[in-house]
CSV table of C-alpha atoms and ligand atoms in Angstrom, one decimal:
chain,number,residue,atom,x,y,z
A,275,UNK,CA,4.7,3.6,2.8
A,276,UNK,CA,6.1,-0.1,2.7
A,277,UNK,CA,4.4,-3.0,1.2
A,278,UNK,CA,5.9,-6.4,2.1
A,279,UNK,CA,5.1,-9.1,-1.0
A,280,UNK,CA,3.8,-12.0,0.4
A,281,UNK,CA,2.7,-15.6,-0.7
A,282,UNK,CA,4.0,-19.0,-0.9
A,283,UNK,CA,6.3,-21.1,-2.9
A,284,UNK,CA,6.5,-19.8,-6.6
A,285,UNK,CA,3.4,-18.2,-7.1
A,286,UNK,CA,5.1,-15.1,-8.5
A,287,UNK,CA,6.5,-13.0,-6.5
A,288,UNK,CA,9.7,-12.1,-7.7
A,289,UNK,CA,7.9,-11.4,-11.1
A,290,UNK,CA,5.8,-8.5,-9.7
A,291,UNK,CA,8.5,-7.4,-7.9
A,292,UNK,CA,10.2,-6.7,-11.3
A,293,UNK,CA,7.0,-5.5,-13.2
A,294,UNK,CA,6.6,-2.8,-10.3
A,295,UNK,CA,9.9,-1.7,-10.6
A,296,UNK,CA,9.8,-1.3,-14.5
A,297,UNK,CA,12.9,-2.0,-14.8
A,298,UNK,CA,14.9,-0.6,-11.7
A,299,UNK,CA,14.9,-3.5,-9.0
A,300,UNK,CA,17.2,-5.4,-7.4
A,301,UNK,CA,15.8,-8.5,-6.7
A,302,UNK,CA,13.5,-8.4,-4.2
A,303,UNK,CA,13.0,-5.6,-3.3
A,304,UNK,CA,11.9,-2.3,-5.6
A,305,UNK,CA,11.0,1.4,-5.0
A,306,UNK,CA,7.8,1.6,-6.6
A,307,UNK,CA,6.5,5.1,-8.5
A,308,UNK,CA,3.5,5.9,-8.5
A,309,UNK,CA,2.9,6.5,-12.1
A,310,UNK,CA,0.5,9.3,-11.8
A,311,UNK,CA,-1.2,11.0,-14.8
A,312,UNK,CA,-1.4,14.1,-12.9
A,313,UNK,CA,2.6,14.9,-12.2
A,314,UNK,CA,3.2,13.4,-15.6
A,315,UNK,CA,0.3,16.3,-17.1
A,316,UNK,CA,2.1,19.2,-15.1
A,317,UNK,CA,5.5,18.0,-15.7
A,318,UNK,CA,5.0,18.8,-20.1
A,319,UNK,CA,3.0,22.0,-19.0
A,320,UNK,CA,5.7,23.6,-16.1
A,321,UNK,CA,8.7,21.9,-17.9
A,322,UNK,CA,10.2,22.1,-14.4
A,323,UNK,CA,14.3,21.0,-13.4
A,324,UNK,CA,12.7,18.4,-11.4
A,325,UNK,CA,9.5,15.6,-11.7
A,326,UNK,CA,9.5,13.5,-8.3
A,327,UNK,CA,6.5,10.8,-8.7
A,328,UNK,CA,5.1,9.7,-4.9
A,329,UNK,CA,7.0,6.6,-4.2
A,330,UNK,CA,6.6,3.5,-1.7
A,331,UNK,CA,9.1,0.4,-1.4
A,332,UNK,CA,7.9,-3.1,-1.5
A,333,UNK,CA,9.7,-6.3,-0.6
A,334,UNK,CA,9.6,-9.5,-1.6
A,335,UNK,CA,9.0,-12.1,1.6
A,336,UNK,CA,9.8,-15.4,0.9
A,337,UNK,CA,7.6,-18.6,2.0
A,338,UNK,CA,10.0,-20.3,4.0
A,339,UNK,CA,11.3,-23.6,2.7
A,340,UNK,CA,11.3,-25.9,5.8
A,341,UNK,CA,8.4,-23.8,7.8
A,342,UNK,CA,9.1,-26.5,10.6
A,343,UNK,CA,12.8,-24.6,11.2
A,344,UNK,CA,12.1,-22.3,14.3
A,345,UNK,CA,14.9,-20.1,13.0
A,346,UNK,CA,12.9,-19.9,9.2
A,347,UNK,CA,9.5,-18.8,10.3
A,348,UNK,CA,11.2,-16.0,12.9
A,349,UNK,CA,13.4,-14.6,10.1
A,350,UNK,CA,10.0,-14.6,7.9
A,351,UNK,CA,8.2,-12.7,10.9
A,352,UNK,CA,10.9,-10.4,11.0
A,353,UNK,CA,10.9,-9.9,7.3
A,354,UNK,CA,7.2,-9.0,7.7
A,355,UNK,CA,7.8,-6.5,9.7
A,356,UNK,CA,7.6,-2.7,8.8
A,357,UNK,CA,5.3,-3.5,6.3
A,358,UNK,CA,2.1,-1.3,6.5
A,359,UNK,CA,0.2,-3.4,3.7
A,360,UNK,CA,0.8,-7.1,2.3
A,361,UNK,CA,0.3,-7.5,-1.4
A,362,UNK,CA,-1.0,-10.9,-1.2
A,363,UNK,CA,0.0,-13.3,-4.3
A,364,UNK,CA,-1.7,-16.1,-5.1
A,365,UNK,CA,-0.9,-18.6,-8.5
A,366,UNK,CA,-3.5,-19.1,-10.9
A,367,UNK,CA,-1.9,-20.5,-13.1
A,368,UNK,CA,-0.6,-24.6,-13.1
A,369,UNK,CA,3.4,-24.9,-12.2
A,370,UNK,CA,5.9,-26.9,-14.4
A,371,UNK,CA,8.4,-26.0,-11.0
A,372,UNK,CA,6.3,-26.9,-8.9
A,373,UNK,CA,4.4,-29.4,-10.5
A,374,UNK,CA,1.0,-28.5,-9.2
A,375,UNK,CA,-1.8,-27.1,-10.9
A,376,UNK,CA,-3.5,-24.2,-9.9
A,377,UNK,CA,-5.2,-24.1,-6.5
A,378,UNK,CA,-5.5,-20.5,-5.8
A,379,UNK,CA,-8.6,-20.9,-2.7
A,380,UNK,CA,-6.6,-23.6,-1.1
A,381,UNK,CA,-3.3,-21.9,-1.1
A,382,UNK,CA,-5.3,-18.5,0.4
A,383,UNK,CA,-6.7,-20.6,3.1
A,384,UNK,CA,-3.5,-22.3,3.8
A,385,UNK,CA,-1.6,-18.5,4.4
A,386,UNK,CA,-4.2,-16.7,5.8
A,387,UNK,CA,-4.7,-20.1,8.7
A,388,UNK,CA,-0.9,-19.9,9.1
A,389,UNK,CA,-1.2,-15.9,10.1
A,390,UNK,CA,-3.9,-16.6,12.6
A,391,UNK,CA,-2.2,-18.9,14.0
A,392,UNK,CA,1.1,-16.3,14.7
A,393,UNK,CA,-1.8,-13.9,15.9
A,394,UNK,CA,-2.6,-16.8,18.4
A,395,UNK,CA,1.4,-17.7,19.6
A,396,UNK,CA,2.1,-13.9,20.1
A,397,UNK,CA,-1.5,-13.8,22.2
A,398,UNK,CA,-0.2,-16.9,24.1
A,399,UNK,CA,3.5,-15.4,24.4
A,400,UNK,CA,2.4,-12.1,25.5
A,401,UNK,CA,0.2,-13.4,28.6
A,402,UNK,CA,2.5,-15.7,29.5
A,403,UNK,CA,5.5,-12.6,30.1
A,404,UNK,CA,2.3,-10.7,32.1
A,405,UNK,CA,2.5,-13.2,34.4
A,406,UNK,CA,6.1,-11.8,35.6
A,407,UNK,CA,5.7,-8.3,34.1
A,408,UNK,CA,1.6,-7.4,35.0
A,409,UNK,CA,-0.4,-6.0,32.2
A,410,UNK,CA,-2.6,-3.2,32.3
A,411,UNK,CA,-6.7,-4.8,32.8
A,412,UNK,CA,-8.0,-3.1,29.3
A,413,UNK,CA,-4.8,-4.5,27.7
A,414,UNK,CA,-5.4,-8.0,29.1
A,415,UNK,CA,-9.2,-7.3,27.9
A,416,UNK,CA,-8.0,-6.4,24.2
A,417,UNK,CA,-6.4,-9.4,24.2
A,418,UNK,CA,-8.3,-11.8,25.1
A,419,UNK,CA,-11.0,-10.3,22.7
A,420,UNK,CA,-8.6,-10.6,20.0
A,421,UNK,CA,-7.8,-14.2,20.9
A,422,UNK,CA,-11.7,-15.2,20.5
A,423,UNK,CA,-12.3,-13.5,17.3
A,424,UNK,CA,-8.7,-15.8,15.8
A,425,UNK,CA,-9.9,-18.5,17.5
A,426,UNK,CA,-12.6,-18.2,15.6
A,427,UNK,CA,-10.4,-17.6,12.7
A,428,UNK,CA,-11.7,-14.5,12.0
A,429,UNK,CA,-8.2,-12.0,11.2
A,430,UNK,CA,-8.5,-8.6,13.3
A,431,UNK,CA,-8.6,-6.4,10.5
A,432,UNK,CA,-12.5,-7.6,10.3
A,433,UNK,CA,-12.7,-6.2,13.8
A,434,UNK,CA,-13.8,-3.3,15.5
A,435,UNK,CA,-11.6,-2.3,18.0
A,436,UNK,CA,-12.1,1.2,19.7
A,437,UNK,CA,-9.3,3.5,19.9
A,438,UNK,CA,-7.8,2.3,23.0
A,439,UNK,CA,-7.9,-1.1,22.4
A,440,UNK,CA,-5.8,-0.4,18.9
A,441,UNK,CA,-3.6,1.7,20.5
A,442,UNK,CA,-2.8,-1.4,22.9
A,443,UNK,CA,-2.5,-4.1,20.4
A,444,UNK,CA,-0.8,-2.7,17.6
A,445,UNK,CA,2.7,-3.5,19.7
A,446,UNK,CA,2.0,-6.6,19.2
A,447,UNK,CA,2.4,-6.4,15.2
A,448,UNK,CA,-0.7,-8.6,14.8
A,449,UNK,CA,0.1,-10.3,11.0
A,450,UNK,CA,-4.0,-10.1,10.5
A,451,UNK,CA,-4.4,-6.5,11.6
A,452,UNK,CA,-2.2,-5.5,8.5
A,453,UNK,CA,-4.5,-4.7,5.3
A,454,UNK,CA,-3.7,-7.3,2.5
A,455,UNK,CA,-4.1,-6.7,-1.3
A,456,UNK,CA,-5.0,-9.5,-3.3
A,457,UNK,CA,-2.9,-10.2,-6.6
A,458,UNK,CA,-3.8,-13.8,-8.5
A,459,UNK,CA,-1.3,-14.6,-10.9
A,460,UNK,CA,-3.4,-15.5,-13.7
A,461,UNK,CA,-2.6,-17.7,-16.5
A,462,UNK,CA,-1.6,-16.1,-19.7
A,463,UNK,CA,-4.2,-15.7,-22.5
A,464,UNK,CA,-6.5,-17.1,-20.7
A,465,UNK,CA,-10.0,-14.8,-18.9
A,466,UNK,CA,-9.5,-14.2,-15.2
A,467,UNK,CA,-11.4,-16.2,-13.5
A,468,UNK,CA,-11.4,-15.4,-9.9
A,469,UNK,CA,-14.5,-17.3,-9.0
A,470,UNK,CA,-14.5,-19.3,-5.6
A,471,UNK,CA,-12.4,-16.5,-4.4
A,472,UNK,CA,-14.5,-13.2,-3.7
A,473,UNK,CA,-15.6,-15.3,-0.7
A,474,UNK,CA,-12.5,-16.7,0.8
A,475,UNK,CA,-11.1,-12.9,-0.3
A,476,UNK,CA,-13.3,-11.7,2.9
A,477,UNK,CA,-13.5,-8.1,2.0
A,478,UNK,CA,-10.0,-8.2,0.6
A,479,UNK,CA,-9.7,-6.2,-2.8
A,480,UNK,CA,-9.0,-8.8,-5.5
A,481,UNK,CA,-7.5,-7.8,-8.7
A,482,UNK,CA,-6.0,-10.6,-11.2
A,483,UNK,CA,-3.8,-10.3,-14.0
A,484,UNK,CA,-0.6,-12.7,-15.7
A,485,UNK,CA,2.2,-11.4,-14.1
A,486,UNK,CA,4.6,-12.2,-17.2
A,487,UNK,CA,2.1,-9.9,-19.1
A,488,UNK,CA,2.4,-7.3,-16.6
A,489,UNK,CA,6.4,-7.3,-16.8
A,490,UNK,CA,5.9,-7.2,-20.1
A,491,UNK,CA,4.3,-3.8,-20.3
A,492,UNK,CA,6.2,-3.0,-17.2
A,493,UNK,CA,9.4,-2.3,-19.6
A,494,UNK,CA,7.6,0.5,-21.8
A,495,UNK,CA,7.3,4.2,-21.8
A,496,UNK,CA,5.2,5.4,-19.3
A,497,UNK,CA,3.3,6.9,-22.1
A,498,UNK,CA,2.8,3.2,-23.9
A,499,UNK,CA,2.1,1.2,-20.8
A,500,UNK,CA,-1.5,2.0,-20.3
A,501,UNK,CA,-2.6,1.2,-24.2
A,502,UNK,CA,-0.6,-2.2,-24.0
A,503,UNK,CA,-1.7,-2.8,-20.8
A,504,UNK,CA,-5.5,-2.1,-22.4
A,505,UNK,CA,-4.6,-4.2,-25.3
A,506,UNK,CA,-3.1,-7.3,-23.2
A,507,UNK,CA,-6.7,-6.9,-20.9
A,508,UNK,CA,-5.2,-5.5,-18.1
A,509,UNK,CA,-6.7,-3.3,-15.5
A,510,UNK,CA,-3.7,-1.2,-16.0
A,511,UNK,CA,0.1,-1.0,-15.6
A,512,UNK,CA,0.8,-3.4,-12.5
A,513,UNK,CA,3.0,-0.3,-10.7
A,514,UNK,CA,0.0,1.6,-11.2
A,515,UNK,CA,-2.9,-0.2,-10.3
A,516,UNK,CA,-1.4,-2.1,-7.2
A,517,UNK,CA,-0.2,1.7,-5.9
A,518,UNK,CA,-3.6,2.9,-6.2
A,519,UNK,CA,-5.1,-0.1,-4.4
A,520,UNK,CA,-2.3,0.0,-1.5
A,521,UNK,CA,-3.1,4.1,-1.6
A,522,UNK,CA,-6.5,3.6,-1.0
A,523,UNK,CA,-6.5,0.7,1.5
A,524,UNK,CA,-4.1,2.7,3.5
A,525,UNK,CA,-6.4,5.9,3.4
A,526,UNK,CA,-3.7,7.8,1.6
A,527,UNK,CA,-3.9,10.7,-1.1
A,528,UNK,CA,-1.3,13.0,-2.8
A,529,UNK,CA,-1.7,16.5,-3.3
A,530,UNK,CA,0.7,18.3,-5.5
A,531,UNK,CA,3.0,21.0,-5.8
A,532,UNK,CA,3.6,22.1,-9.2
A,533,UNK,CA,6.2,25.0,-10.5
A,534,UNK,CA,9.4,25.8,-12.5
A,535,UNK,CA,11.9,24.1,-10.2
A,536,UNK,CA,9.7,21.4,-9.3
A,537,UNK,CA,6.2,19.3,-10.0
A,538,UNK,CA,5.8,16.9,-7.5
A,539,UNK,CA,3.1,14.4,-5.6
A,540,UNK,CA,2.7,14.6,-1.9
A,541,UNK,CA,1.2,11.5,-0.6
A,542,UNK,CA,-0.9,12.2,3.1
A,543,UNK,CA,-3.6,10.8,5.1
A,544,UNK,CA,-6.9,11.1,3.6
A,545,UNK,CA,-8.7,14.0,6.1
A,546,UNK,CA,-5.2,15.9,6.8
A,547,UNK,CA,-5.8,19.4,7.1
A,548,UNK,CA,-3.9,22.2,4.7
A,549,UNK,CA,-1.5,22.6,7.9
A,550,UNK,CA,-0.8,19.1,8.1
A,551,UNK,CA,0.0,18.7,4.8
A,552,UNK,CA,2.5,21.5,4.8
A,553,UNK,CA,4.1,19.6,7.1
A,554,UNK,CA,4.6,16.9,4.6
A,555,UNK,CA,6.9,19.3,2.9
A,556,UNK,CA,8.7,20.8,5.7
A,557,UNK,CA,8.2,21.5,9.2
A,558,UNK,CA,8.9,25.0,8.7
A,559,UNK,CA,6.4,25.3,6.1
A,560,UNK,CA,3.9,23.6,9.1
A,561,UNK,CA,5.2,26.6,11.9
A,562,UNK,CA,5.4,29.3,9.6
A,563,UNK,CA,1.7,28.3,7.7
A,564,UNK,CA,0.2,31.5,6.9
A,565,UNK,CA,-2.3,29.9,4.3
A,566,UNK,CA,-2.8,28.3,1.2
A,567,UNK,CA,-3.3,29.1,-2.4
A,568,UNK,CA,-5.5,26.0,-3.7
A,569,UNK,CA,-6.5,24.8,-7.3
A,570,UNK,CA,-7.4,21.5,-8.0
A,571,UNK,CA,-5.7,19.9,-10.8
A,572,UNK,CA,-8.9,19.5,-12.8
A,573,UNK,CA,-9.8,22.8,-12.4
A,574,UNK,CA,-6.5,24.0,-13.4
A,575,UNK,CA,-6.4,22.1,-16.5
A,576,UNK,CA,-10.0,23.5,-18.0
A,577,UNK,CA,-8.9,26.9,-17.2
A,578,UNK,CA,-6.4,26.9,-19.6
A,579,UNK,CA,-3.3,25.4,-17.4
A,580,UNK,CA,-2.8,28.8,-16.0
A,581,UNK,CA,-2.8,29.8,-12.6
A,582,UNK,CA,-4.2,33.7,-14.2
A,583,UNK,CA,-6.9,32.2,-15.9
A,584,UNK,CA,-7.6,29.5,-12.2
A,585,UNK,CA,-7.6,32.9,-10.4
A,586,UNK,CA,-9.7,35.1,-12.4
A,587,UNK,CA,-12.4,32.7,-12.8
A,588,UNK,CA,-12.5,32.2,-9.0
A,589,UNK,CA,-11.4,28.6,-9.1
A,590,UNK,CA,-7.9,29.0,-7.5
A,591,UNK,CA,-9.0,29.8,-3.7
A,592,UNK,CA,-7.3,30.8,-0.7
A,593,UNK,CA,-7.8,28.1,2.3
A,594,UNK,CA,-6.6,28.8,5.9
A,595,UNK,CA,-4.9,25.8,8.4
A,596,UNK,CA,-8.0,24.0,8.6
A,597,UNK,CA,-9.0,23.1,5.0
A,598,UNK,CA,-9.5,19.2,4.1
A,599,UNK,CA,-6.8,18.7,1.3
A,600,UNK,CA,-8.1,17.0,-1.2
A,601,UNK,CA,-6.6,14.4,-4.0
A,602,UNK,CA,-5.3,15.9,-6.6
A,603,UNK,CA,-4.9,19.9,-5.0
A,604,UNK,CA,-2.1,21.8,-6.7
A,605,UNK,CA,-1.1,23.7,-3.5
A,606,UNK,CA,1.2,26.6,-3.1
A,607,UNK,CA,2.0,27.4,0.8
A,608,UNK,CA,2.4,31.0,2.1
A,609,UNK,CA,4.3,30.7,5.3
A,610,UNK,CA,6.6,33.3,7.2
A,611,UNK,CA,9.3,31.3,9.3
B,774,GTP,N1,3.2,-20.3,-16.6
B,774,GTP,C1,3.4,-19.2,-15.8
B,774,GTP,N2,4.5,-19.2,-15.1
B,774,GTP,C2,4.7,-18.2,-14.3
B,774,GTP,C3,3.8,-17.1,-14.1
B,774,GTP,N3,4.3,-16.2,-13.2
B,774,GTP,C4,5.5,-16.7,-12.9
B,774,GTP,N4,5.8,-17.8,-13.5
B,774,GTP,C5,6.9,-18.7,-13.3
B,774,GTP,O1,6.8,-19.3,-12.1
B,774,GTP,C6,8.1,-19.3,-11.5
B,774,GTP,C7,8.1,-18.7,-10.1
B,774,GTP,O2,7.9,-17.3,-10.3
B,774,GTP,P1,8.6,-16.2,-9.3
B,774,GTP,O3,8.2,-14.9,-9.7
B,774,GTP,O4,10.0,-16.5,-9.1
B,774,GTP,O5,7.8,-16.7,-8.0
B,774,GTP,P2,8.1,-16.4,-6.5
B,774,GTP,O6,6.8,-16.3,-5.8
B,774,GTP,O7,9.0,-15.3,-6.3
B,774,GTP,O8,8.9,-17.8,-6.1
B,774,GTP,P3,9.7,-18.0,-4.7
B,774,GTP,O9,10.5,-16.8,-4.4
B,774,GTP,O10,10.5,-19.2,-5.1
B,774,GTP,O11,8.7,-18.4,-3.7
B,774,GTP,C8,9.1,-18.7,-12.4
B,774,GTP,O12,9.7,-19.8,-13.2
B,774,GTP,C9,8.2,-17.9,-13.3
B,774,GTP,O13,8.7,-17.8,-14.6
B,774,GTP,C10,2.6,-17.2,-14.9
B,774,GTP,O14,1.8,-16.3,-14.8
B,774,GTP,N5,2.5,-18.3,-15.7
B,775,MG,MG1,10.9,-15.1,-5.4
């Protein structure tokens, strides 16, 4: 998964990017892992060689100074590219740089018109090259339905498209299509107050926090985080709450492996099937599936943290190709390549 960081002039960006990569980025950009419980839990109990966290990589996409440069807003297009989800940042708090105060609903109006209108040029763009290279009738008809729901600045990911018609557009990179995060950069010490928002959020999961606070708690122990982040009234370490947001926006889950080489957190598609998930791990592990031996994690942990005491109580089961893996599965494939 990659999240692109998006937002405009000093609303801070570049300080999540850093609190998300508790202490490992460079800049802009940060591999982000997902601090979870689970892998941490299995880690102290296998004491395996290896502990590999899910991860996903965000970057930092900069509001264009001089958004009236051609060049500028195609090098900000391209830069949005790639990215499956947008963590949306918007400033709550007033700027001494900037010298503005706060104006969190304007400035999420002002981004989310500028998007619609790309949505529109690339519309306009890609019927003007049908005219020499012809376009398909249902494409044209996909179009032109996405071009009245923009027009009517309503962004596509509010619309229902049928499977076709997504199949057709998503070429076209449509900036609204992409699922969006909402982060408001609160003012320190002060309550959240995220009123006047929920409604111009549109659906959009809002969470807000003071970024500075967040960076702050960023550069602790994993084990420490969550109690200062409690303490500072945070819903949580930022790397950890804005991964399980971007998970669940993007239908994703992780199911784990656990042993003495390795504990680790596969991340999937909610609704993949046990022989789809193999395939996570290996493609071999896919061809060869044989079947799977499946405990979840809470299961495994009130029967003692042994896989004897999962498998004499019935809870660790044997699931053929078409099991539902489920969030949080300590899997272990049999497959014969
Ligand atoms: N008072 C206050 N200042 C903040 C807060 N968050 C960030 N800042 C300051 O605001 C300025 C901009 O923050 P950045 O994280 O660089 O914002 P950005 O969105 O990356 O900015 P650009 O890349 O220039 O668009 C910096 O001087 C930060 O120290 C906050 O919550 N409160
Ligand atoms: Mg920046």
């Amino acid at each position: 998964m990659e999240a692109r960081i998006i937002g405009l002039k000093g609303c801070g960006k570049t300080t999540l990017v850093a609190a998300l990569a508790e202490g490992k980025g460079e800049g802009h950009v940060a591999t982000v892992h997902v601090g979870d419980a689970r892998v941490r839990a299995l880690s102290e109990i296998f004491q395996p060689k290896k502990t590999t966290f899910a991860e996903f990589k965000v970057r930092e996409v900069a509001w264009p100074e001089a958004t009236g440069r051609k060049g500028e807003m195609e090098k900000y297009l391209d830069a949005l590219g790639g990215g499956q989800v947008y963590v949306h940042v918007l400033r709550g708090f007033d700027s001494p740089m900037l010298g503005e105060e706060a104006h969190p609903v304007d400035d999420l109006a002002e981004l989310d018109n500028e998007f619609v209108m790309f949505d529109l040029i690339r519309i306009e763009r890609a019927f003007e090259r049908s005219k020499k290279a012809p376009m398909p009738d249902t494409g044209k008809k996909a179009l032109l339905k996405c071009q009245q729901h923009l027009e009517a600045e309503t962004p596509l990911r509010e619309v229902d498209f049928d499977e076709a018609d997504l199949a057709f557009i998503r070429q076209y990179q449509f900036l609204t299509l992409t699922p969006q995060l909402l982060l408001l950069n609160t003012e320190s010490g002060a309550a959240p107050d995220t009123s006047g928002l929920e409604a111009a959020a549109r659906g959009r999961r809002l969470m807000a926090f003071p970024f500075p606070d967040a960076l702050d708690v960023s550069q602790l122990s994993p084990e420490e985080q969550a109690e200062y982040a409690a303490a500072l009234g945070l819903p949580g370490p930022a790397a950890e709450i804005v991964a399980q947001a971007a998970y669940e926006e993007l239908g994703l889950i992780s199911f784990l492996t656990a042993g003495t080489d390795e504990v680790r957190a596969w991340p999937i598609r909610r609704g993949e099937t046990a022989k789809e998930a193999a395939g996570a791990i290996h493609s071999d592990i896919q061809r060869g599936f044989i079947r799977a031996e499946i405990v979840s994690y809470d299961d495994f942990m009130s029967h003692n943290a042994s896989m004897k005491t999962a498998r004499e109580a019935g809870v660790l089961r044997v699931e053929g190709k078409d099991y539902i893996v489920q969030s949080g599965d300590i899997v272990n494939f049999r497959f014969n390549v």
